mmCIF file of N, CA and C in Angstrom:
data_model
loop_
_atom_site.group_PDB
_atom_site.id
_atom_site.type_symbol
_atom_site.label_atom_id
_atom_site.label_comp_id
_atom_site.label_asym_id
_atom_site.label_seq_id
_atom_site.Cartn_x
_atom_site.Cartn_y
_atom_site.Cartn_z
ATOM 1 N N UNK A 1 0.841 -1.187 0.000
ATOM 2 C CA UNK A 1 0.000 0.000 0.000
ATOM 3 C C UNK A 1 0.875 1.235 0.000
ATOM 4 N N UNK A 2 0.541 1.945 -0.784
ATOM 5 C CA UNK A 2 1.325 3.769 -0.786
ATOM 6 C C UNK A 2 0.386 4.216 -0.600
ATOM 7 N N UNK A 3 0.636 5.695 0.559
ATOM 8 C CA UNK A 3 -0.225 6.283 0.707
ATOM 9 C C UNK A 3 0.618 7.798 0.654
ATOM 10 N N UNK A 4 -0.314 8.355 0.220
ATOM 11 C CA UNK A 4 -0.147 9.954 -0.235
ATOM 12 C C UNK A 4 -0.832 11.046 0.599
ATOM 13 N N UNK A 5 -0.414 11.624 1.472
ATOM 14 C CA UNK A 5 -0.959 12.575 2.518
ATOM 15 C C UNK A 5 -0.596 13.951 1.610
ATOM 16 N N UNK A 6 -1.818 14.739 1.873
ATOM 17 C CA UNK A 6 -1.249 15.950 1.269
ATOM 18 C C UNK A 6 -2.843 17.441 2.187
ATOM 19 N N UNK A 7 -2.433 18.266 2.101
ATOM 20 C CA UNK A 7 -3.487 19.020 2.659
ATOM 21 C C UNK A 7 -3.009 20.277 3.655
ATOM 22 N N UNK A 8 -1.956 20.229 3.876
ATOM 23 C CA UNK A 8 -1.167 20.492 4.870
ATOM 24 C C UNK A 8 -0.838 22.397 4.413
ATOM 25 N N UNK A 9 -0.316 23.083 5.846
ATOM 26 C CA UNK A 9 -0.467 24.338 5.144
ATOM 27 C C UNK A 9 -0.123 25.745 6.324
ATOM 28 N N UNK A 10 0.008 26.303 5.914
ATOM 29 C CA UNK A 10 0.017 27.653 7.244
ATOM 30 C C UNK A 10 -1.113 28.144 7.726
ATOM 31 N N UNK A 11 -1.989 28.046 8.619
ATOM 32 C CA UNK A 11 -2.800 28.753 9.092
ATOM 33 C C UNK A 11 -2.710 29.069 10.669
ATOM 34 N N UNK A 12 -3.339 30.526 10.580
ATOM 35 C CA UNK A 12 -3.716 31.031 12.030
ATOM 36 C C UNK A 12 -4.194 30.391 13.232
ATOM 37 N N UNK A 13 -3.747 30.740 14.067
ATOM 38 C CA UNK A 13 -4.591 29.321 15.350
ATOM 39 C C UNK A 13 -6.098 30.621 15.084
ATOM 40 N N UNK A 14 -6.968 29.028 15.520
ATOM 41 C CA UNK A 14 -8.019 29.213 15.879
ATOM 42 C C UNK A 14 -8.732 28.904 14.038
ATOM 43 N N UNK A 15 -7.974 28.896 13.213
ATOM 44 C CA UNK A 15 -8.063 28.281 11.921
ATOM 45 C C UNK A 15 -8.226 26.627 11.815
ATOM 46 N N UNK A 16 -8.533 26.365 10.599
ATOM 47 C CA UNK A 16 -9.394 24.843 10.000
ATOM 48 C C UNK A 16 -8.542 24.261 9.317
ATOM 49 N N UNK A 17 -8.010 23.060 8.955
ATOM 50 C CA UNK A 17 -7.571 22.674 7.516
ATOM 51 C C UNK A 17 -8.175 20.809 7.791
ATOM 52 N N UNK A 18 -8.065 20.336 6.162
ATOM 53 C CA UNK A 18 -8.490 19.299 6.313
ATOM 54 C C UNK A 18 -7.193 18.229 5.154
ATOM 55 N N UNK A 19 -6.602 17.249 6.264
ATOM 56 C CA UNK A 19 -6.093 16.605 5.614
ATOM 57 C C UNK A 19 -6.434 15.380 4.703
ATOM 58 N N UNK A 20 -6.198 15.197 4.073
ATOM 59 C CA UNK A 20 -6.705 14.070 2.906
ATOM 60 C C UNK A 20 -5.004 12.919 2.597
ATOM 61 N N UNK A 21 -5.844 11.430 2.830
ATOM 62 C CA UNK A 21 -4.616 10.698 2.940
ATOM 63 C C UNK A 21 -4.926 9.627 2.100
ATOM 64 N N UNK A 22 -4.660 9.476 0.562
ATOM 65 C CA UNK A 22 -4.822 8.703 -0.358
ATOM 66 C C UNK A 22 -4.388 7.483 -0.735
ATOM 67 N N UNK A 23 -4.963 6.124 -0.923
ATOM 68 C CA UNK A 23 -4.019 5.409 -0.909
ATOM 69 C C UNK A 23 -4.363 4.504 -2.454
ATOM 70 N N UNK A 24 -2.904 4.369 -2.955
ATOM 71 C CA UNK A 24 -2.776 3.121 -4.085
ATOM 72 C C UNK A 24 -2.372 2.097 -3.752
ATOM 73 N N UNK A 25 -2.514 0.887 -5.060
ATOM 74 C CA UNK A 25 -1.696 0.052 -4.719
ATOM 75 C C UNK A 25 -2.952 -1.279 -4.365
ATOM 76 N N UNK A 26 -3.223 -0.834 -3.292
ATOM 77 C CA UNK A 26 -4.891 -1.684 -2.280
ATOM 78 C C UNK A 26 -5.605 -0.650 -2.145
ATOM 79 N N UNK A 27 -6.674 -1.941 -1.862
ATOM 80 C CA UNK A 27 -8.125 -1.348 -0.860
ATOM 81 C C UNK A 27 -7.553 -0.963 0.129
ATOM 82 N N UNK A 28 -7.751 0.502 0.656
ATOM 83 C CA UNK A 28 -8.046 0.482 1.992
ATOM 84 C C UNK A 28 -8.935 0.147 3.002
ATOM 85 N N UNK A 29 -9.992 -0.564 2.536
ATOM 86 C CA UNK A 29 -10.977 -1.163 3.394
ATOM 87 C C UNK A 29 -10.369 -2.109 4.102
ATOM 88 N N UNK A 30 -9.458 -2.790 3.671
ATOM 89 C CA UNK A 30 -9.132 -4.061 4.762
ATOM 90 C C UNK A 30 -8.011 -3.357 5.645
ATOM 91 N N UNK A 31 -7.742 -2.046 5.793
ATOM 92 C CA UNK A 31 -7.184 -1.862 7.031
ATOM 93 C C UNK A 31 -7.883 -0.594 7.772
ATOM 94 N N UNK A 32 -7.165 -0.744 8.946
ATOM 95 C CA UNK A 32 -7.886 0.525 9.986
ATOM 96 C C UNK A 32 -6.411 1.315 9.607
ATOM 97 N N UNK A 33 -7.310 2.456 9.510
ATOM 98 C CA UNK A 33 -6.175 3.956 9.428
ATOM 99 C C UNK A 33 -5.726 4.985 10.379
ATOM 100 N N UNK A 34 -5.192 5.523 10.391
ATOM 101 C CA UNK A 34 -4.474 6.175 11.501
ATOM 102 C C UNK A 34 -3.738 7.569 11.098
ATOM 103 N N UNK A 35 -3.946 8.463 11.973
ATOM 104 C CA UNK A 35 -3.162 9.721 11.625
ATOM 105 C C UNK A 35 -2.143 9.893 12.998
ATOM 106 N N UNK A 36 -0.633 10.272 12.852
ATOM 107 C CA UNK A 36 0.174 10.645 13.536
ATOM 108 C C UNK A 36 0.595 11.710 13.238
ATOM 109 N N UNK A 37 1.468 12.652 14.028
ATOM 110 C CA UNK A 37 2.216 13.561 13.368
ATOM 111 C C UNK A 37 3.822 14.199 14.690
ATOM 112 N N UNK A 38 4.347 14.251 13.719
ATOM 113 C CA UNK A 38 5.576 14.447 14.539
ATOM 114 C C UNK A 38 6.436 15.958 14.597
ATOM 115 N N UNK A 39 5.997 17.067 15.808
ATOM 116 C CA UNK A 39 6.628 18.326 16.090
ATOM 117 C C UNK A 39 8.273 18.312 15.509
ATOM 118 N N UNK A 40 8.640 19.434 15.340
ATOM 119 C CA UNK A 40 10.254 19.215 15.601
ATOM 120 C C UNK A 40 11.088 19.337 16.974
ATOM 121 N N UNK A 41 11.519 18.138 16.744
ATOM 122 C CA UNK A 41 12.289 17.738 17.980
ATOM 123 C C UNK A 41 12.009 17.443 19.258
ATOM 124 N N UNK A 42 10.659 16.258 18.993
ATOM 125 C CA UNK A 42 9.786 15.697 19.288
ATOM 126 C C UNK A 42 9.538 14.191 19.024
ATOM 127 N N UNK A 43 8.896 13.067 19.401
ATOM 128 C CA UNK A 43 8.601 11.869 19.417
ATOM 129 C C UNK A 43 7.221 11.900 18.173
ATOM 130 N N UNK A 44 7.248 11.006 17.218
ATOM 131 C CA UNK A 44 6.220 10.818 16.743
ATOM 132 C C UNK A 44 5.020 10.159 18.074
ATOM 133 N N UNK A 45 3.693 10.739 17.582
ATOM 134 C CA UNK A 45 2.377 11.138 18.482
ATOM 135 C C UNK A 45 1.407 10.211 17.580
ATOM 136 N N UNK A 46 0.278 9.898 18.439
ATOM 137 C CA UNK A 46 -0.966 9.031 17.905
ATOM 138 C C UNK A 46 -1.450 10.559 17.864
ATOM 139 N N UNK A 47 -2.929 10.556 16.672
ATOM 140 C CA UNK A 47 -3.257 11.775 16.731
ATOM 141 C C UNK A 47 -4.683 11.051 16.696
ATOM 142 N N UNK A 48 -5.442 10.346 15.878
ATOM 143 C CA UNK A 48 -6.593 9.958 15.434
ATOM 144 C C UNK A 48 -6.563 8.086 14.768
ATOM 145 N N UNK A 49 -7.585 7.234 15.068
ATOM 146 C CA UNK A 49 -7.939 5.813 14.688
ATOM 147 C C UNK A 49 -8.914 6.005 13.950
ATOM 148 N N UNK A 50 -9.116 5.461 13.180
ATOM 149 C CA UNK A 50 -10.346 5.135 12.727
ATOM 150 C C UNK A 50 -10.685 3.234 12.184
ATOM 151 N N UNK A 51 -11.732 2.537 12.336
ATOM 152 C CA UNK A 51 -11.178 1.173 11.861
ATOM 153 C C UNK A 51 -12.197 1.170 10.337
ATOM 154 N N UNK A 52 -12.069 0.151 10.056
ATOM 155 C CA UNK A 52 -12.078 -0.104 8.748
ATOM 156 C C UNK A 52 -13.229 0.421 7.948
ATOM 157 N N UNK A 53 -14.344 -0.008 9.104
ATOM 158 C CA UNK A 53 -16.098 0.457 8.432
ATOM 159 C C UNK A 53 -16.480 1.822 8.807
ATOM 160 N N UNK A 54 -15.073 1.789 9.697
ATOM 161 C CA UNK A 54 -15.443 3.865 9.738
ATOM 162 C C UNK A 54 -16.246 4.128 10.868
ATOM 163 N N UNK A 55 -16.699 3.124 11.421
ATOM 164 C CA UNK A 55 -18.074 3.252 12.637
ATOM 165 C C UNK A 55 -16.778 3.572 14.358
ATOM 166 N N UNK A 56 -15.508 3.183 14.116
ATOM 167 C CA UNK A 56 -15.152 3.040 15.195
ATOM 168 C C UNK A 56 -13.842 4.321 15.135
ATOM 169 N N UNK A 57 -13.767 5.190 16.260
ATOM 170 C CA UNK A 57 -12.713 5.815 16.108
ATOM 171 C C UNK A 57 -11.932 6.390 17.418
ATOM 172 N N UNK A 58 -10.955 6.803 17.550
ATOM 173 C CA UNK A 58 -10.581 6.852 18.817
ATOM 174 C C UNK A 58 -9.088 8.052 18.549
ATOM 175 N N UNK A 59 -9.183 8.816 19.349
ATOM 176 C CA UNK A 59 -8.455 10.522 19.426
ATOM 177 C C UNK A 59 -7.119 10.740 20.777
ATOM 178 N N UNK A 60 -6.338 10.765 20.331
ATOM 179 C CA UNK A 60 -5.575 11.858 21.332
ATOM 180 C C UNK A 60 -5.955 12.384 22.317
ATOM 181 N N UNK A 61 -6.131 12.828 23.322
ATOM 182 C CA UNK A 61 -6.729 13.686 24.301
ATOM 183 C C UNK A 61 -6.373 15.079 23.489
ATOM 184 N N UNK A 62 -5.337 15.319 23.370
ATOM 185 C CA UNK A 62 -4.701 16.436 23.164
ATOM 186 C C UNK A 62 -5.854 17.211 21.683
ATOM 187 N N UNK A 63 -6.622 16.273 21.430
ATOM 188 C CA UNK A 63 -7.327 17.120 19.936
ATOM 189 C C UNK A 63 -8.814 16.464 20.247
ATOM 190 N N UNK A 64 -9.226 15.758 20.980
ATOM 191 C CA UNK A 64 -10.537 15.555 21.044
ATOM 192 C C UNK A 64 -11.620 16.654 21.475
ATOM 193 N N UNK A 65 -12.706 16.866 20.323
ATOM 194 C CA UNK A 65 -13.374 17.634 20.145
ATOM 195 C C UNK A 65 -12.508 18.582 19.200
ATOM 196 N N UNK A 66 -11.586 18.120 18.750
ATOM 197 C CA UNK A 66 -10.949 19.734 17.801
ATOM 198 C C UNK A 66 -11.112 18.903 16.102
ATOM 199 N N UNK A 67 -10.623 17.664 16.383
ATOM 200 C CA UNK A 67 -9.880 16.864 15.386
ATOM 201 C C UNK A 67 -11.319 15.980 14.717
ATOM 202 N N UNK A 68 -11.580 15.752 13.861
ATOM 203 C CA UNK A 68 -12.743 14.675 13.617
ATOM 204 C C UNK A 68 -11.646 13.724 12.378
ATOM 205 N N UNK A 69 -11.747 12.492 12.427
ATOM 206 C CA UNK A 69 -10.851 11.881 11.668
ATOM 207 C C UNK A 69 -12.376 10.665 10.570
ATOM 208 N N UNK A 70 -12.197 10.658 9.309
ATOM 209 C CA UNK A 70 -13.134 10.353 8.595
ATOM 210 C C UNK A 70 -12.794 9.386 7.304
ATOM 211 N N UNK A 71 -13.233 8.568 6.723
ATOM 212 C CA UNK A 71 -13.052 7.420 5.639
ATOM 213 C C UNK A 71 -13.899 7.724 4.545
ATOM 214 N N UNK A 72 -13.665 7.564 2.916
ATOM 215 C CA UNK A 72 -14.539 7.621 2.211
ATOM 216 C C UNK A 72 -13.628 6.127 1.474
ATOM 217 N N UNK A 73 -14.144 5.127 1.639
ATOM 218 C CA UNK A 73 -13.414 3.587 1.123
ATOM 219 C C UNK A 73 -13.848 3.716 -0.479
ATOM 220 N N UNK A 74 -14.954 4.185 -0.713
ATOM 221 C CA UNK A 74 -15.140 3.929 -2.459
ATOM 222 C C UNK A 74 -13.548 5.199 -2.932
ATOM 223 N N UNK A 75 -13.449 5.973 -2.103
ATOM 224 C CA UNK A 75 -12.304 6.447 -2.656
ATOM 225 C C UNK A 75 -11.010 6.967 -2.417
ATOM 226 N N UNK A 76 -11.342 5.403 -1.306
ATOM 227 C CA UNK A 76 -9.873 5.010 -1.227
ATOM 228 C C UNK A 76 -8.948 5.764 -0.261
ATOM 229 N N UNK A 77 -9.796 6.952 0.585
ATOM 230 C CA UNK A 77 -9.049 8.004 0.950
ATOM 231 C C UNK A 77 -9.486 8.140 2.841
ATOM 232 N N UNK A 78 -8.416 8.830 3.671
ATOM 233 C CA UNK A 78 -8.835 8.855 4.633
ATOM 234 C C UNK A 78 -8.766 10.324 4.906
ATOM 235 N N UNK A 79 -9.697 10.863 6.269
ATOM 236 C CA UNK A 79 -9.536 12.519 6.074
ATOM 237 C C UNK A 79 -9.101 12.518 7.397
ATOM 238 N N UNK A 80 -8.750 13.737 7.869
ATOM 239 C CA UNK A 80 -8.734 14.342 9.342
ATOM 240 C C UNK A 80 -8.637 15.634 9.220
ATOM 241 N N UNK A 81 -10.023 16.069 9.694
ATOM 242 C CA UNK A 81 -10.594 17.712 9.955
ATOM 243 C C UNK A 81 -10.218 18.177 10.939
ATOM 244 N N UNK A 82 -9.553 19.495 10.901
ATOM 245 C CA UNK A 82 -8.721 20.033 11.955
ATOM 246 C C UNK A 82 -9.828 21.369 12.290
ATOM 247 N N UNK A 83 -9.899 21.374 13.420
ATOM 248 C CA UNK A 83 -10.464 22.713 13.429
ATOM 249 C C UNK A 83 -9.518 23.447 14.985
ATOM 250 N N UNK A 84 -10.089 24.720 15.332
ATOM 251 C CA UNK A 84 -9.425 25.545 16.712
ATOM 252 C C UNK A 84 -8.377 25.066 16.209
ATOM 253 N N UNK A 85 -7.474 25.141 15.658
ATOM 254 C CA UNK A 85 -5.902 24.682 15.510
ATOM 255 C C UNK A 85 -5.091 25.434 16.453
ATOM 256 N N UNK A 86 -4.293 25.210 16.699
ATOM 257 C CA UNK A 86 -3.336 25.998 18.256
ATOM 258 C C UNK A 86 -1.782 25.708 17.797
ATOM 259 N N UNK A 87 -0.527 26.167 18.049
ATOM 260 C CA UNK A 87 0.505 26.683 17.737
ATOM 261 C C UNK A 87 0.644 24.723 17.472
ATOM 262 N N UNK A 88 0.769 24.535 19.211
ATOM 263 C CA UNK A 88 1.180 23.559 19.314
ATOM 264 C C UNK A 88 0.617 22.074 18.912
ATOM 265 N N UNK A 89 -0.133 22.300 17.603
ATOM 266 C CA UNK A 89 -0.401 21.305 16.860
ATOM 267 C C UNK A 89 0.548 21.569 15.230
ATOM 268 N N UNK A 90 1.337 22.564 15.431
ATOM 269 C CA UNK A 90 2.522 22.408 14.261
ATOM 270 C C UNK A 90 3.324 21.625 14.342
ATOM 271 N N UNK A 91 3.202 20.246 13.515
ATOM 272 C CA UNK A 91 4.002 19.166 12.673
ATOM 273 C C UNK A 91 3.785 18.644 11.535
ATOM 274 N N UNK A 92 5.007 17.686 11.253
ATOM 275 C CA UNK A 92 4.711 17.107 9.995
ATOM 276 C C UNK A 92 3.397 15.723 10.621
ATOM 277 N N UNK A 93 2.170 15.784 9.457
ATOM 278 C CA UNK A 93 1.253 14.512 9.949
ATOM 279 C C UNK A 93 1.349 13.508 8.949
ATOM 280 N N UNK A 94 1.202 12.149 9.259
ATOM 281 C CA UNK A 94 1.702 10.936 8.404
ATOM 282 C C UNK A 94 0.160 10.021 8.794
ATOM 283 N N UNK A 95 -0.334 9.368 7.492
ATOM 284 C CA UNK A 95 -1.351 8.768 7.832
ATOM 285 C C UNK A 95 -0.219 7.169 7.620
ATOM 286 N N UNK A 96 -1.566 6.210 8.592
ATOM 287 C CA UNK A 96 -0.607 4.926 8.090
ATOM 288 C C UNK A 96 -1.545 3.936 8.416
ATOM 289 N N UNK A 97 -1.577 3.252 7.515
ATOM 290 C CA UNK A 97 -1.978 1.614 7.177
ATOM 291 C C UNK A 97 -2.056 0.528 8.771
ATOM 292 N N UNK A 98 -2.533 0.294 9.205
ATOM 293 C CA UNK A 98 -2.601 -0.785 10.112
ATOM 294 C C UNK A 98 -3.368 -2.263 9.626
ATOM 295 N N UNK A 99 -2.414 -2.993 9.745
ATOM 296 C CA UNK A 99 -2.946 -4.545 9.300
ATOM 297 C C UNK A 99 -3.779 -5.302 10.169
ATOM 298 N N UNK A 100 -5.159 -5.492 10.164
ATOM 299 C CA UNK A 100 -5.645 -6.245 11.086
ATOM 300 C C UNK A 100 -5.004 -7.664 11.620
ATOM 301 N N UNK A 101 -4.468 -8.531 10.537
ATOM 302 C CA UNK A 101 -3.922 -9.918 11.118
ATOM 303 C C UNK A 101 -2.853 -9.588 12.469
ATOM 304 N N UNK A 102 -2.071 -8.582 11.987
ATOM 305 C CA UNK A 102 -0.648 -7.757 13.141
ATOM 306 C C UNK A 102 -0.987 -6.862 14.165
ATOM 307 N N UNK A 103 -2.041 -6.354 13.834
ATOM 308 C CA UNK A 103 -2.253 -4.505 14.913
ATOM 309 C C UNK A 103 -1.537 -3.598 14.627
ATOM 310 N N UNK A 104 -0.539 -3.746 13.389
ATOM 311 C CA UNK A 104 0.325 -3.155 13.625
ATOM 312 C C UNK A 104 0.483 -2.052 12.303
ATOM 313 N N UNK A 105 0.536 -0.946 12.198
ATOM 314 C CA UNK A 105 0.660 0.428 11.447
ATOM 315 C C UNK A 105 2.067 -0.229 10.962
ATOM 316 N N UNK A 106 1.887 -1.002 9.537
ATOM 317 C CA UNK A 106 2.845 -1.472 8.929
ATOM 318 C C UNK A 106 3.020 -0.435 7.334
ATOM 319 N N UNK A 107 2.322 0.610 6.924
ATOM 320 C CA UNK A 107 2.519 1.160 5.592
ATOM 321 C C UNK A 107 2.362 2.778 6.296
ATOM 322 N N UNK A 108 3.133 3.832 5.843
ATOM 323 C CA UNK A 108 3.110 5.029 6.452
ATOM 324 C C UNK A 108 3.073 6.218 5.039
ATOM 325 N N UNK A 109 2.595 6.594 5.065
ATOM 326 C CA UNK A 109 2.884 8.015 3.869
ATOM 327 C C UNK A 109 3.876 8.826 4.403
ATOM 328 N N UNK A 110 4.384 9.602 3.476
ATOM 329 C CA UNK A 110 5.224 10.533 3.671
ATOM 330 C C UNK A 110 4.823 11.891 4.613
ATOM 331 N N UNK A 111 4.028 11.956 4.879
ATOM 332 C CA UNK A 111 3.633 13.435 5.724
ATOM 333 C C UNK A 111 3.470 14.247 5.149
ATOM 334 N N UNK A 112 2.622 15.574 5.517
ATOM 335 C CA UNK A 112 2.253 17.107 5.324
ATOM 336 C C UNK A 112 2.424 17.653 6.081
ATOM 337 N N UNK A 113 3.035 18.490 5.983
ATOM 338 C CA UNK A 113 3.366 19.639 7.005
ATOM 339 C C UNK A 113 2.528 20.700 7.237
ATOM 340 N N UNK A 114 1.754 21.002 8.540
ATOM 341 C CA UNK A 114 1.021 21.514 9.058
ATOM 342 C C UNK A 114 1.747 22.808 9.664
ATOM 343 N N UNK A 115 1.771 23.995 9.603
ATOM 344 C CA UNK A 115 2.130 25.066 10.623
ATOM 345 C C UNK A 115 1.229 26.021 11.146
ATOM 346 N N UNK A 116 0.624 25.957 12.250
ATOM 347 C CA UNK A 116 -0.273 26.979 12.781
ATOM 348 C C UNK A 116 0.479 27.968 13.521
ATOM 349 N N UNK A 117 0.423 29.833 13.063
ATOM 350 C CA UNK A 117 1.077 30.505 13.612
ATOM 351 C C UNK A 117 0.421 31.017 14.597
ATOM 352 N N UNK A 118 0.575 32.029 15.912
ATOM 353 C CA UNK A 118 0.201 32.300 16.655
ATOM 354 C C UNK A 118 -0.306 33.751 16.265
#
């Protein structure tokens, strides 16, 4: 699976953006998706779950109620709606593939870089 994150961008805190995380290659229906993203000079972070049928999802503390994370499987794509954005949600974000047989976030996209200024 390749996946293509792109959406990413400068905005004001208290500003919106919506990432879009595309994938070739496979269906993404047979995996649960995931958004991370990693500050500079910082630990990569869980940010948002979502599982496969889209019915199940699970957030960060740090963005719940800010963040809504979303699936459209006919096309292939996963989203995560940012809203109230705050300084300290500036990083690069990476969506990634999780294999149900493993648990394990085995395919990662390259990231978008997010910067919210103050």
């Amino acid at each position: 699976v390749q996946l293509q994150a792109s959406g990413g961008g400068l905005v004001q805190a208290g500003g919106s953006l919506r990432l879009s995380c595309v994938g070739s290659g496979r269906t993404l229906r047979n995996y649960h998706m995931g958004w991370f993203r990693q500050a500079p000079g910082k630990e990569r972070e869980f940010v948002a779950h979502i599982d496969r049928g889209g019915s199940g999802t699970d957030y960060a503390d740090s963005v719940k109620g800010r963040f809504t994370i979303s699936r459209d499987n006919a096309k292939n794509t996963v989203y995560l709606e940012m809203n109230s954005l705050k300084p300290e949600d500036t990083a690069v974000y990476h969506c990634a593939a999780k294999t149900i047989l493993t648990g394990e976030y085995l395919y990662w996209g390259q990231g978008t870089l997010v910067t919210v200024s103050s």
